[in-house]
């Protein structure tokens, strides 16, 4: 399986030569699988929908008056797609790969983007002080550095540490909440879900769908 080189080089500098050795020795036996080009296309469409949804939010009068209604459901599609891709990529590899090696692979795959997104967010946050963003103008440099470090290690911040006023788990990288759930799903998959039988998995999905549908009708 090939990994994108640019973000990983930066991440290798943080983790040291042991990570390079792991990548050289552990990824070689696991050959890449064929890609589903249609899923790549759907991923691109969903990404554009999410961007458009947030851009149009600026011109809406409230949650009930969205120009692009229900655009947030594209994020749900990403979660479903990610679950399929993880199962497709790793279900038949557990005989040649330990749980710890799986965690290392996912960390190297996801964490560089988390760090890069947080650093970019910190850069723009520093230059975004303006009337209407009082919290930004009042944030001391040490608190900005603390939020940046917590963001780089994916540690959610409580509302009392909000430095922007948008009530996000990290004020420098608003999209980090989705990657946090991605990590949680990966951990549950490696420890529990991959051991489910097909019948149990199907039954569980149907049960959740029925309960969710009933809950929607009640509200």
PDB file of C-alpha atoms in Angstrom, residues 198-214:
ATOM      1  CA  UNK A 198     -21.855 -11.216   8.768  1.00  0.00           C
ATOM      2  CA  UNK A 199     -25.238 -12.239  10.178  1.00  0.00           C
ATOM      3  CA  UNK A 200     -24.650 -10.339  13.404  1.00  0.00           C
ATOM      4  CA  UNK A 201     -23.397  -7.266  11.510  1.00  0.00           C
ATOM      5  CA  UNK A 202     -26.445  -7.209   9.231  1.00  0.00           C
ATOM      6  CA  UNK A 203     -28.806  -7.700  12.169  1.00  0.00           C
ATOM      7  CA  UNK A 204     -27.117  -4.890  14.082  1.00  0.00           C
ATOM      8  CA  UNK A 205     -27.348  -2.485  11.114  1.00  0.00           C
ATOM      9  CA  UNK A 206     -31.031  -3.267  10.595  1.00  0.00           C
ATOM     10  CA  UNK A 207     -31.790  -2.814  14.306  1.00  0.00           C
ATOM     11  CA  UNK A 208     -29.996   0.540  14.419  1.00  0.00           C
ATOM     12  CA  UNK A 209     -31.829   1.705  11.281  1.00  0.00           C
ATOM     13  CA  UNK A 210     -35.218   0.751  12.739  1.00  0.00           C
ATOM     14  CA  UNK A 211     -34.496   2.486  16.040  1.00  0.00           C
ATOM     15  CA  UNK A 212     -33.189   5.593  14.283  1.00  0.00           C
ATOM     16  CA  UNK A 213     -36.213   5.745  12.000  1.00  0.00           C
ATOM     17  CA  UNK A 214     -38.586   5.381  14.970  1.00  0.00           C
TER      18      UNK A 214
END
